[in-house]
């Protein structure tokens, strides 16, 4: 048929030939020839035909051109244009500045009549796959790992050649592991793959116990061989067991994190309530004062010495101890000293003081939350056994243990600690031995308040700094102190960690509010059996 070979019928063959030529040039040509291949790929974007654009995307992605990923991102965002007259491709940056796509140089002048490179759904899919393939070769290991995770989720078979190449060149063990999982996911869900390869893919995927891995192994294609199905079912059982263990381990970790927060809030109360017998309802406000001291320290540093911001918490800790301790001494000298031996009246008086302190803070700083920044060394998270624990939580755990050890040393190894223990066990005998019991009372109350202020520094990193900050921890603090044993620091430590872990195990089943109610009921029942708590304080006065 002589009229069959028309320009219209020849067009698909020309496009196919052009694609093969571009691919051959990208794979085997020297750098100069590759530059020509980039020119040919960019030329396909100027034809205003979707098929040519798709061919150009694939050719550009395999060209190895330095600017390829930038061009593809610009195309995805609708920032890629071409000049119909000069057949030159340009892209705009976030500030709408125009750049030559091939060279990356800023355009000397904007050509008249620029047209946007058109997209449809098929091209957007091709762009996503091409960008994922390029990201696998990115210099940044985090981006390569993210790209591998994206390929694992998408299981795009088009990424398999690039993925195989990337695995062979990858030096980072964690990134290579993610790439191997992504490759295994593609092989496992593709047709025409040998059974031995699929079995190996099942082993690779099951090597990391995640919900995504289990979901993939449960949803294999219908044509999957019976042996692979059975291996996948066995792997899912193993993964579910690991996930159950990780969930329990995660609850323990988060419980220790919560327990460290409770320890910080309660350890100061263990001194004022346990050692002195004062029911201090203003203890939460000492925590709040520490948090606002942190805000003031950071505000001064931001304005006067911003280069010290990463050290702001190291400055805020002693400052909060001094400020909160001074406020505590002032409260003890002006109010509490007249109410010893009358616990109900100290409760009412300190409750009134807490309201006064809250209103004072509202008048000075306002009722809204104040921003307390996180230093760079506390930002981010640590991946451990598939779990993620933020650095600020880790820092609080370490800080809580440091404060606990420091308090033990003060009470066991210093003259002040010896005198505090003497007054706690027998006030009259201590006074007869020449100890100034009124001075010890003031110092003990100041020490407990100062520790609460340091707790406020830590809590400012995980909670809102507001006038009501301390109210959220006062009840929990009393629960910890009473459960652990009034006046016993070791009891406070064990009680805080126990309540923190128990709370995290109850939350998934009972919810946060009901879980706390159940804990409160359990503590009430426990106190009925052991009125002095887990670790009772020894001494003539406390046993009288």
Short mmCIF file of C-alpha atoms in Angstrom, two decimals:
data_model
loop_
_atom_site.label_atom_id
_atom_site.label_comp_id
_atom_site.label_asym_id
_atom_site.label_seq_id
_atom_site.Cartn_x
_atom_site.Cartn_y
_atom_site.Cartn_z
CA UNK A 1 0.00 0.00 0.00
CA UNK A 2 1.98 2.96 -1.27
CA UNK A 3 0.07 5.58 0.76
CA UNK A 4 0.49 3.82 4.09
CA UNK A 5 3.88 5.29 5.07
CA UNK A 6 2.70 8.82 5.79
CA UNK A 7 4.32 11.30 8.20
CA UNK A 8 1.62 10.42 10.76
CA UNK A 9 2.38 6.71 10.68
CA UNK A 10 6.13 7.31 10.79
CA UNK A 11 5.94 9.53 13.89
CA UNK A 12 5.82 6.72 16.51
CA UNK A 13 8.80 5.00 14.88
CA UNK A 14 10.77 8.23 14.91
CA UNK A 15 10.04 8.71 18.63
CA UNK A 16 11.03 5.12 19.39
CA UNK A 17 14.26 5.51 17.46
CA UNK A 18 15.02 8.79 19.23
CA UNK A 19 14.42 7.18 22.65
CA UNK A 20 16.77 4.28 21.86
CA UNK A 21 19.43 6.65 20.62
CA UNK A 22 19.19 8.79 23.78
CA UNK A 23 19.36 5.76 26.08
CA UNK A 24 22.37 4.38 24.20
CA UNK A 25 24.09 7.76 24.39
CA UNK A 26 23.44 8.06 28.13
CA UNK A 27 24.79 4.60 28.93
CA UNK A 28 27.87 4.34 26.76
CA UNK A 29 28.93 7.75 25.50
CA UNK A 30 31.74 9.95 26.85
CA UNK A 31 30.93 13.24 28.69
CA UNK A 32 30.82 15.29 25.51
CA UNK A 33 28.35 12.91 23.92
CA UNK A 34 26.27 12.92 27.12
CA UNK A 35 25.99 16.69 26.88
CA UNK A 36 24.52 16.19 23.42
CA UNK A 37 22.11 13.64 24.90
CA UNK A 38 20.99 16.25 27.43
CA UNK A 39 20.39 18.68 24.57
CA UNK A 40 18.25 16.07 22.81
CA UNK A 41 16.33 15.32 26.03
CA UNK A 42 15.63 19.01 26.65
CA UNK A 43 14.59 19.42 23.03
CA UNK A 44 11.79 16.92 23.63
CA UNK A 45 10.28 19.29 26.22
CA UNK A 46 9.84 21.97 23.53
CA UNK A 47 7.59 19.92 21.20
CA UNK A 48 4.53 20.42 23.41
CA UNK A 49 3.62 16.72 23.02
CA UNK A 50 3.03 14.50 26.03
CA UNK A 51 4.72 11.45 24.49
CA UNK A 52 7.85 13.46 23.68
CA UNK A 53 7.83 14.94 27.20
CA UNK A 54 7.65 11.44 28.73
CA UNK A 55 10.59 10.34 26.58
CA UNK A 56 12.52 13.45 27.62
CA UNK A 57 11.89 12.76 31.31
CA UNK A 58 13.32 9.25 31.07
CA UNK A 59 16.27 10.43 29.00
CA UNK A 60 17.08 13.27 31.40
CA UNK A 61 16.82 10.97 34.44
CA UNK A 62 19.39 8.56 32.97
CA UNK A 63 21.68 11.25 31.54
CA UNK A 64 23.74 11.80 34.70
CA UNK A 65 23.46 15.57 34.17
CA UNK A 66 24.22 17.61 37.32
CA UNK A 67 21.10 19.72 36.88
CA UNK A 68 18.71 16.85 36.10
CA UNK A 69 17.07 16.67 39.54
CA UNK A 70 16.60 20.46 39.64
CA UNK A 71 14.92 20.39 36.22
CA UNK A 72 12.60 17.55 37.21
CA UNK A 73 11.65 19.29 40.46
CA UNK A 74 10.91 22.49 38.54
CA UNK A 75 8.74 20.50 36.10
CA UNK A 76 6.84 18.90 38.99
CA UNK A 77 6.17 22.33 40.54
CA UNK A 78 5.13 23.89 37.22
CA UNK A 79 8.26 26.05 37.03
CA UNK A 80 9.68 24.67 33.78
CA UNK A 81 9.29 26.73 30.58
CA UNK A 82 10.57 26.74 27.02
CA UNK A 83 11.12 29.37 24.37
CA UNK A 84 9.16 28.35 21.22
CA UNK A 85 11.43 30.47 19.03
CA UNK A 86 14.85 29.52 20.35
CA UNK A 87 13.89 26.02 21.59
CA UNK A 88 15.66 26.71 24.89
CA UNK A 89 14.38 25.34 28.21
CA UNK A 90 14.33 27.47 31.36
CA UNK A 91 13.22 27.05 34.96
CA UNK A 92 12.30 29.50 37.71
CA UNK A 93 13.47 29.28 41.30
CA UNK A 94 11.36 30.02 44.40
CA UNK A 95 11.92 33.75 43.86
CA UNK A 96 10.77 33.51 40.20
CA UNK A 97 14.26 34.18 38.86
CA UNK A 98 14.84 32.59 35.43
CA UNK A 99 17.71 30.14 34.79
CA UNK A 100 18.93 28.18 31.77
CA UNK A 101 17.98 24.53 32.37
CA UNK A 102 21.11 23.03 30.84
CA UNK A 103 23.78 25.28 32.35
CA UNK A 104 22.01 26.49 35.48
CA UNK A 105 23.15 30.03 34.68
CA UNK A 106 20.82 32.97 35.23
CA UNK A 107 19.10 34.10 32.04
CA UNK A 108 20.43 37.40 30.70
CA UNK A 109 16.94 38.44 29.64
CA UNK A 110 13.55 36.76 29.69
CA UNK A 111 12.54 35.68 26.18
CA UNK A 112 9.15 36.78 24.96
CA UNK A 113 6.39 34.21 24.71
CA UNK A 114 7.68 31.64 27.21
CA UNK A 115 5.45 28.58 27.47
CA UNK A 116 5.08 26.22 30.41
CA UNK A 117 5.91 22.56 29.87
CA UNK A 118 2.53 20.84 30.14
CA UNK A 119 1.84 17.90 32.48
CA UNK A 120 -0.80 15.23 32.86
CA UNK A 121 -1.26 12.42 35.37
CA UNK A 122 0.90 9.99 33.38
CA UNK A 123 3.75 12.50 33.27
CA UNK A 124 3.45 13.24 36.99
CA UNK A 125 3.84 9.51 37.70
CA UNK A 126 6.86 9.38 35.41
CA UNK A 127 8.32 12.45 37.16
CA UNK A 128 7.90 10.88 40.61
CA UNK A 129 9.64 7.70 39.51
CA UNK A 130 12.44 9.62 37.78
CA UNK A 131 13.03 11.84 40.81
CA UNK A 132 13.07 8.81 43.10
CA UNK A 133 15.66 7.13 40.90
CA UNK A 134 17.86 10.24 40.88
CA UNK A 135 17.53 10.65 44.65
CA UNK A 136 18.99 7.16 45.07
CA UNK A 137 22.27 8.58 43.77
CA UNK A 138 22.10 11.79 45.84
CA UNK A 139 25.31 12.71 47.75
CA UNK A 140 23.31 13.11 50.98
CA UNK A 141 22.85 9.67 52.66
CA UNK A 142 19.65 10.79 54.39
CA UNK A 143 18.10 11.65 51.02
CA UNK A 144 19.22 8.34 49.58
CA UNK A 145 17.64 6.51 52.51
CA UNK A 146 14.41 8.49 52.13
CA UNK A 147 14.35 7.68 48.41
CA UNK A 148 14.86 3.98 49.13
CA UNK A 149 11.98 4.04 51.63
CA UNK A 150 9.79 5.73 48.99
CA UNK A 151 10.66 3.02 46.46
CA UNK A 152 9.83 0.35 49.07
CA UNK A 153 6.37 1.87 49.49
CA UNK A 154 5.72 2.44 45.78
CA UNK A 155 7.36 -0.81 44.55
CA UNK A 156 7.84 0.80 41.14
CA UNK A 157 9.51 -1.73 38.84
CA UNK A 158 10.92 1.11 36.71
CA UNK A 159 13.27 1.99 39.58
CA UNK A 160 14.81 -1.49 39.70
CA UNK A 161 17.80 -0.85 37.35
CA UNK A 162 18.76 2.37 39.14
CA UNK A 163 18.23 0.68 42.51
CA UNK A 164 20.50 -2.23 41.59
CA UNK A 165 23.22 0.18 40.49
CA UNK A 166 22.84 2.26 43.66
CA UNK A 167 23.16 -0.85 45.87
CA UNK A 168 26.44 -1.74 44.21
CA UNK A 169 27.86 1.74 44.84
CA UNK A 170 26.42 2.34 48.32
CA UNK A 171 28.95 2.53 51.20
CA UNK A 172 26.57 3.41 54.05
CA UNK A 173 25.33 0.19 55.68
CA UNK A 174 21.97 1.58 56.82
CA UNK A 175 21.21 3.10 53.43
CA UNK A 176 22.24 -0.09 51.61
CA UNK A 177 19.93 -2.11 53.88
CA UNK A 178 16.98 0.13 52.96
CA UNK A 179 17.85 -0.15 49.28
CA UNK A 180 17.99 -3.94 49.50
CA UNK A 181 14.57 -3.99 51.18
CA UNK A 182 13.19 -1.78 48.41
CA UNK A 183 14.64 -4.09 45.74
CA UNK A 184 13.22 -7.13 47.56
CA UNK A 185 9.76 -5.50 47.66
CA UNK A 186 9.85 -4.94 43.88
CA UNK A 187 10.99 -8.51 43.17
CA UNK A 188 8.41 -9.99 45.53
CA UNK A 189 5.47 -8.20 43.90
CA UNK A 190 6.59 -8.46 40.27
CA UNK A 191 5.54 -11.22 37.90
CA UNK A 192 8.04 -13.44 36.14
CA UNK A 193 10.51 -13.53 39.06
CA UNK A 194 12.01 -16.91 39.99
CA UNK A 195 10.79 -18.55 43.20
CA UNK A 196 14.31 -18.62 44.67
CA UNK A 197 14.59 -14.85 44.27
CA UNK A 198 11.20 -14.33 45.87
CA UNK A 199 12.15 -16.50 48.85
CA UNK A 200 15.34 -14.47 49.27
CA UNK A 201 13.22 -11.31 49.05
CA UNK A 202 10.97 -12.59 51.87
CA UNK A 203 14.06 -13.11 54.07
CA UNK A 204 15.31 -9.61 53.27
CA UNK A 205 11.99 -7.94 54.05
CA UNK A 206 11.43 -9.87 57.26
CA UNK A 207 14.87 -8.81 58.48
CA UNK A 208 13.34 -5.55 59.68
CA UNK A 209 10.24 -5.88 61.83
CA UNK A 210 7.89 -3.08 60.78
CA UNK A 211 4.17 -2.84 60.16
CA UNK A 212 4.92 -1.99 56.52
CA UNK A 213 6.92 -5.21 56.11
CA UNK A 214 4.09 -7.28 57.58
CA UNK A 215 1.50 -5.54 55.38
CA UNK A 216 3.58 -6.22 52.26
CA UNK A 217 3.99 -9.91 53.10
CA UNK A 218 0.25 -10.25 53.72
CA UNK A 219 -0.74 -8.73 50.35
CA UNK A 220 1.27 -10.77 47.85
CA UNK A 221 -0.07 -11.14 44.29
CA UNK A 222 -2.44 -14.02 43.52
CA UNK A 223 0.12 -15.73 41.26
CA UNK A 224 2.68 -16.03 44.08
CA UNK A 225 3.96 -19.63 44.38
CA UNK A 226 2.71 -21.67 47.35
CA UNK A 227 6.20 -21.99 48.84
CA UNK A 228 6.64 -18.22 48.85
CA UNK A 229 3.18 -17.75 50.42
CA UNK A 230 4.07 -20.14 53.24
CA UNK A 231 7.43 -18.44 53.82
CA UNK A 232 5.68 -15.06 53.91
CA UNK A 233 3.11 -16.30 56.46
CA UNK A 234 5.90 -17.64 58.69
CA UNK A 235 7.76 -14.33 58.35
CA UNK A 236 4.61 -12.36 59.31
CA UNK A 237 4.30 -14.44 62.50
CA UNK A 238 7.91 -13.67 63.42
CA UNK A 239 7.46 -9.96 62.62
CA UNK A 240 4.31 -9.73 64.76
CA UNK A 241 6.19 -11.29 67.67
CA UNK A 242 9.01 -8.77 67.27
CA UNK A 243 6.51 -5.91 66.99
CA UNK A 244 4.81 -7.01 70.23
CA UNK A 245 8.18 -7.06 71.99
CA UNK A 246 9.10 -3.65 70.55
CA UNK A 247 5.75 -2.22 71.65
CA UNK A 248 6.37 -3.43 75.21
CA UNK A 249 9.93 -2.12 75.11
CA UNK A 250 8.66 1.20 73.76
CA UNK A 251 6.21 1.47 76.66
CA UNK A 252 9.08 0.84 79.08
CA UNK A 253 11.23 3.52 77.44
CA UNK A 254 8.42 6.06 77.37
CA UNK A 255 7.49 5.08 80.92
CA UNK A 256 11.06 5.75 82.08
CA UNK A 257 10.90 9.08 80.24
CA UNK A 258 7.64 9.98 82.01
CA UNK A 259 9.03 8.67 85.28
CA UNK A 260 12.06 10.93 84.97
CA UNK A 261 9.73 13.91 84.55
CA UNK A 262 7.79 12.84 87.65
CA UNK A 263 11.07 12.32 89.52
CA UNK A 264 12.21 15.85 88.71
CA UNK A 265 8.88 17.30 89.82
CA UNK A 266 8.64 15.16 92.98
CA UNK A 267 12.20 14.96 94.31
CA UNK A 268 12.06 18.52 95.65
CA UNK A 269 8.71 17.77 97.27
CA UNK A 270 10.25 14.67 98.88
CA UNK A 271 12.51 17.05 100.80
CA UNK A 272 9.94 19.66 101.88
CA UNK A 273 7.11 17.20 102.52
CA UNK A 274 9.14 14.17 103.55
CA UNK A 275 11.89 15.76 105.61
CA UNK A 276 9.89 18.68 107.03
CA UNK A 277 6.31 17.38 107.08
CA UNK A 278 5.05 20.49 105.25
CA UNK A 279 2.25 19.97 102.73
CA UNK A 280 3.48 22.51 100.21
CA UNK A 281 0.76 23.14 97.63
CA UNK A 282 2.95 25.88 96.11
CA UNK A 283 5.56 23.33 95.03
CA UNK A 284 4.22 23.38 91.46
CA UNK A 285 4.75 27.14 91.34
CA UNK A 286 8.44 26.61 92.15
CA UNK A 287 8.57 24.47 89.00
CA UNK A 288 6.83 27.28 87.10
CA UNK A 289 9.32 29.84 88.41
CA UNK A 290 12.17 27.68 87.12
CA UNK A 291 10.55 27.51 83.68
CA UNK A 292 10.09 31.29 83.53
CA UNK A 293 13.67 31.78 84.68
CA UNK A 294 14.71 29.70 81.66
CA UNK A 295 12.60 31.96 79.44
CA UNK A 296 14.26 35.07 80.89
CA UNK A 297 17.76 33.62 80.46
CA UNK A 298 17.08 32.75 76.82
CA UNK A 299 15.49 36.14 76.18
CA UNK A 300 18.58 37.92 77.51
CA UNK A 301 20.89 35.67 75.48
CA UNK A 302 18.87 36.23 72.28
CA UNK A 303 19.22 39.99 72.66
CA UNK A 304 22.75 40.27 74.06
CA UNK A 305 24.72 37.16 73.03
CA UNK A 306 22.87 34.93 70.53
CA UNK A 307 26.00 32.83 70.00
CA UNK A 308 25.51 31.47 73.55
CA UNK A 309 22.02 30.11 72.87
CA UNK A 310 23.16 26.47 72.72
CA UNK A 311 24.53 26.93 76.27
CA UNK A 312 21.42 28.68 77.60
CA UNK A 313 20.18 25.68 79.59
CA UNK A 314 23.54 25.31 81.33
CA UNK A 315 23.14 28.92 82.47
CA UNK A 316 19.44 28.52 83.28
CA UNK A 317 19.88 25.51 85.63
CA UNK A 318 21.87 27.31 88.38
CA UNK A 319 19.86 30.50 87.82
CA UNK A 320 16.57 28.64 88.31
CA UNK A 321 17.94 26.90 91.42
CA UNK A 322 18.93 30.24 92.96
CA UNK A 323 15.71 32.09 92.07
CA UNK A 324 13.31 29.30 93.10
CA UNK A 325 15.39 28.55 96.21
CA UNK A 326 15.31 32.21 97.26
CA UNK A 327 11.54 32.34 96.79
CA UNK A 328 11.21 29.13 98.83
CA UNK A 329 13.33 30.54 101.69
CA UNK A 330 11.24 33.73 101.66
CA UNK A 331 8.02 31.68 101.90
CA UNK A 332 9.40 29.58 104.75
CA UNK A 333 10.65 32.59 106.73
CA UNK A 334 7.50 34.65 106.24
CA UNK A 335 4.71 32.04 106.47
CA UNK A 336 5.67 28.41 107.00
CA UNK A 337 7.78 28.92 110.14
CA UNK A 338 4.67 29.92 112.09
CA UNK A 339 2.69 26.85 111.02
CA UNK A 340 4.92 23.87 111.88
CA UNK A 341 2.91 21.07 113.44
CA UNK A 342 -0.33 22.26 111.82
CA UNK A 343 -0.44 20.44 108.46
CA UNK A 344 -3.97 21.53 107.50
CA UNK A 345 -3.10 25.18 107.95
CA UNK A 346 0.14 24.83 105.96
CA UNK A 347 -1.91 23.24 103.16
CA UNK A 348 -4.33 26.19 103.08
CA UNK A 349 -1.55 28.78 103.37
CA UNK A 350 0.59 27.31 100.61
CA UNK A 351 -2.50 26.94 98.40
CA UNK A 352 -3.08 30.67 98.80
CA UNK A 353 0.60 31.34 98.05
CA UNK A 354 0.34 29.29 94.87
CA UNK A 355 -2.57 31.45 93.67
CA UNK A 356 -0.63 34.62 94.50
CA UNK A 357 2.42 33.40 92.57
CA UNK A 358 0.32 32.41 89.55
CA UNK A 359 -1.35 35.81 89.43
CA UNK A 360 1.99 37.58 89.86
CA UNK A 361 3.39 35.71 86.86
CA UNK A 362 0.27 36.54 84.82
CA UNK A 363 0.69 40.22 85.67
CA UNK A 364 4.40 40.25 84.73
CA UNK A 365 4.53 37.92 81.71
CA UNK A 366 0.90 37.75 80.61
CA UNK A 367 -1.46 34.76 80.54
CA UNK A 368 -0.27 33.32 77.22
CA UNK A 369 2.40 30.68 76.75
CA UNK A 370 5.99 31.82 76.46
CA UNK A 371 8.38 30.35 73.93
CA UNK A 372 11.41 28.52 75.29
CA UNK A 373 13.74 27.37 72.53
CA UNK A 374 15.48 24.02 72.25
CA UNK A 375 19.27 24.07 71.77
CA UNK A 376 20.55 22.38 68.63
CA UNK A 377 22.18 19.55 70.59
CA UNK A 378 18.75 18.58 72.00
CA UNK A 379 16.98 18.60 68.61
CA UNK A 380 16.25 15.46 66.64
CA UNK A 381 15.78 11.88 67.75
CA UNK A 382 17.70 8.66 68.26
CA UNK A 383 16.62 5.52 66.38
CA UNK A 384 17.06 2.50 68.62
CA UNK A 385 15.88 -0.99 67.61
CA UNK A 386 13.27 0.52 65.31
CA UNK A 387 12.09 2.95 68.00
CA UNK A 388 12.55 6.69 68.05
CA UNK A 389 13.38 8.59 71.25
CA UNK A 390 13.85 12.34 71.07
CA UNK A 391 17.09 13.82 72.34
CA UNK A 392 15.29 16.20 74.71
CA UNK A 393 13.65 13.22 76.46
CA UNK A 394 17.01 11.47 76.73
CA UNK A 395 18.53 14.65 78.16
CA UNK A 396 15.75 14.87 80.77
CA UNK A 397 16.33 11.25 81.84
CA UNK A 398 20.05 11.91 82.28
CA UNK A 399 19.40 15.24 84.02
CA UNK A 400 16.89 13.68 86.44
CA UNK A 401 19.40 11.01 87.44
CA UNK A 402 22.12 13.64 87.90
CA UNK A 403 19.86 15.72 90.15
CA UNK A 404 18.94 12.60 92.15
CA UNK A 405 22.58 11.61 92.66
CA UNK A 406 23.52 15.19 93.59
CA UNK A 407 20.77 15.30 96.23
CA UNK A 408 21.90 11.97 97.67
CA UNK A 409 25.45 13.29 97.94
CA UNK A 410 24.26 16.50 99.60
CA UNK A 411 22.15 14.65 102.17
CA UNK A 412 24.69 11.89 102.85
CA UNK A 413 28.10 13.56 102.48
CA UNK A 414 27.73 17.18 103.63
CA UNK A 415 27.31 18.88 106.99
CA UNK A 416 23.99 20.35 105.83
CA UNK A 417 22.72 16.89 104.94
CA UNK A 418 23.79 15.49 108.31
CA UNK A 419 21.98 18.27 110.13
CA UNK A 420 18.85 17.86 107.97
CA UNK A 421 18.73 14.15 108.79
CA UNK A 422 19.28 14.87 112.47
CA UNK A 423 16.45 17.42 112.62
CA UNK A 424 14.16 15.05 110.69
CA UNK A 425 14.78 12.13 113.04
CA UNK A 426 14.68 14.03 116.37
CA UNK A 427 14.25 17.82 116.35
CA UNK A 428 14.62 18.31 120.13
CA UNK A 429 17.79 16.25 120.36
CA UNK A 430 19.25 18.08 117.35
CA UNK A 431 18.51 21.44 118.98
CA UNK A 432 20.06 20.22 122.24
CA UNK A 433 23.22 19.34 120.27
CA UNK A 434 23.52 22.93 119.09
CA UNK A 435 21.98 22.64 115.59
CA UNK A 436 20.06 25.76 114.57
CA UNK A 437 16.84 24.02 113.66
CA UNK A 438 15.17 27.18 112.31
CA UNK A 439 18.11 27.79 109.94
CA UNK A 440 18.02 24.12 108.84
CA UNK A 441 14.28 24.45 108.16
CA UNK A 442 14.87 27.45 105.90
CA UNK A 443 17.77 25.80 104.05
CA UNK A 444 15.85 22.55 103.59
CA UNK A 445 12.81 24.35 102.22
CA UNK A 446 15.06 26.41 99.95
CA UNK A 447 16.84 23.26 98.74
CA UNK A 448 13.55 21.55 97.87
CA UNK A 449 12.29 24.68 96.11
CA UNK A 450 15.56 25.09 94.21
CA UNK A 451 15.40 21.51 92.95
CA UNK A 452 11.83 22.19 91.80
CA UNK A 453 13.15 25.21 89.91
CA UNK A 454 15.68 23.00 88.11
CA UNK A 455 12.82 20.67 87.24
CA UNK A 456 11.14 23.67 85.60
CA UNK A 457 14.17 24.11 83.31
CA UNK A 458 13.76 20.55 82.04
CA UNK A 459 9.99 20.73 81.76
CA UNK A 460 10.22 23.91 79.71
CA UNK A 461 11.61 21.73 76.89
CA UNK A 462 8.59 19.41 76.72
CA UNK A 463 5.66 21.44 78.09
CA UNK A 464 4.06 24.85 77.64
CA UNK A 465 5.58 27.58 79.79
CA UNK A 466 2.52 29.22 81.28
CA UNK A 467 1.28 30.33 84.73
CA UNK A 468 -0.51 26.96 85.06
CA UNK A 469 2.57 24.82 84.34
CA UNK A 470 3.04 23.62 87.92
CA UNK A 471 -0.60 22.65 88.46
CA UNK A 472 -0.25 19.70 86.11
CA UNK A 473 2.45 18.08 88.26
CA UNK A 474 1.54 18.79 91.89
CA UNK A 475 -0.91 15.86 92.31
CA UNK A 476 1.41 13.44 90.53
CA UNK A 477 4.29 14.62 92.73
CA UNK A 478 2.36 13.89 95.92
CA UNK A 479 1.38 10.46 94.53
CA UNK A 480 5.04 9.64 93.86
CA UNK A 481 6.23 10.78 97.30
CA UNK A 482 3.48 8.97 99.24
CA UNK A 483 3.80 5.78 97.19
CA UNK A 484 7.60 5.66 97.43
CA UNK A 485 7.77 6.47 101.14
CA UNK A 486 7.59 9.92 102.68
CA UNK A 487 11.07 11.43 103.01
CA UNK A 488 12.95 8.62 101.26
CA UNK A 489 14.74 9.65 98.05
CA UNK A 490 15.20 6.08 96.87
CA UNK A 491 11.48 5.54 97.34
CA UNK A 492 10.83 8.66 95.26
CA UNK A 493 13.01 7.27 92.45
CA UNK A 494 11.33 3.85 92.47
CA UNK A 495 7.87 5.37 92.83
CA UNK A 496 8.36 7.80 89.92
CA UNK A 497 9.66 5.13 87.55
CA UNK A 498 7.00 2.62 88.63
CA UNK A 499 4.14 5.06 88.13
CA UNK A 500 5.59 6.28 84.82
CA UNK A 501 5.90 2.78 83.34
CA UNK A 502 2.52 1.65 84.72
CA UNK A 503 0.85 4.73 83.27
CA UNK A 504 2.27 4.03 79.79
CA UNK A 505 1.10 0.41 79.90
CA UNK A 506 -2.40 1.43 80.99
CA UNK A 507 -2.89 4.27 78.48
CA UNK A 508 -3.42 2.10 75.35
CA UNK A 509 -6.21 0.15 77.07
CA UNK A 510 -7.85 2.62 79.47
CA UNK A 511 -6.94 6.04 78.05
CA UNK A 512 -4.93 8.79 79.72
CA UNK A 513 -7.61 9.98 82.19
CA UNK A 514 -9.00 6.61 83.22
CA UNK A 515 -5.47 5.21 83.44
CA UNK A 516 -4.49 7.91 85.94
CA UNK A 517 -7.67 7.25 87.94
CA UNK A 518 -6.86 3.53 88.09
CA UNK A 519 -3.34 4.34 89.30
CA UNK A 520 -4.74 6.61 92.00
CA UNK A 521 -7.11 3.89 93.19
CA UNK A 522 -4.26 1.37 93.20
CA UNK A 523 -2.10 3.71 95.31
CA UNK A 524 -4.95 4.27 97.78
CA UNK A 525 -5.34 0.52 98.19
CA UNK A 526 -1.57 0.12 98.54
CA UNK A 527 -1.38 2.79 101.24
CA UNK A 528 -4.09 0.96 103.19
CA UNK A 529 -1.69 -1.98 103.47
CA UNK A 530 1.56 0.00 103.78
CA UNK A 531 0.78 3.45 105.23
CA UNK A 532 4.46 4.47 105.14
CA UNK A 533 4.91 3.63 101.45
CA UNK A 534 7.44 1.38 99.77
CA UNK A 535 10.45 2.59 101.81
CA UNK A 536 9.53 3.94 105.24
CA UNK A 537 11.80 6.55 106.82
CA UNK A 538 13.51 5.41 110.04
CA UNK A 539 13.86 7.50 113.19
CA UNK A 540 12.46 8.16 116.67
CA UNK A 541 10.40 11.18 115.60
CA UNK A 542 8.88 9.66 112.50
CA UNK A 543 8.08 6.40 114.31
CA UNK A 544 6.51 8.11 117.30
#
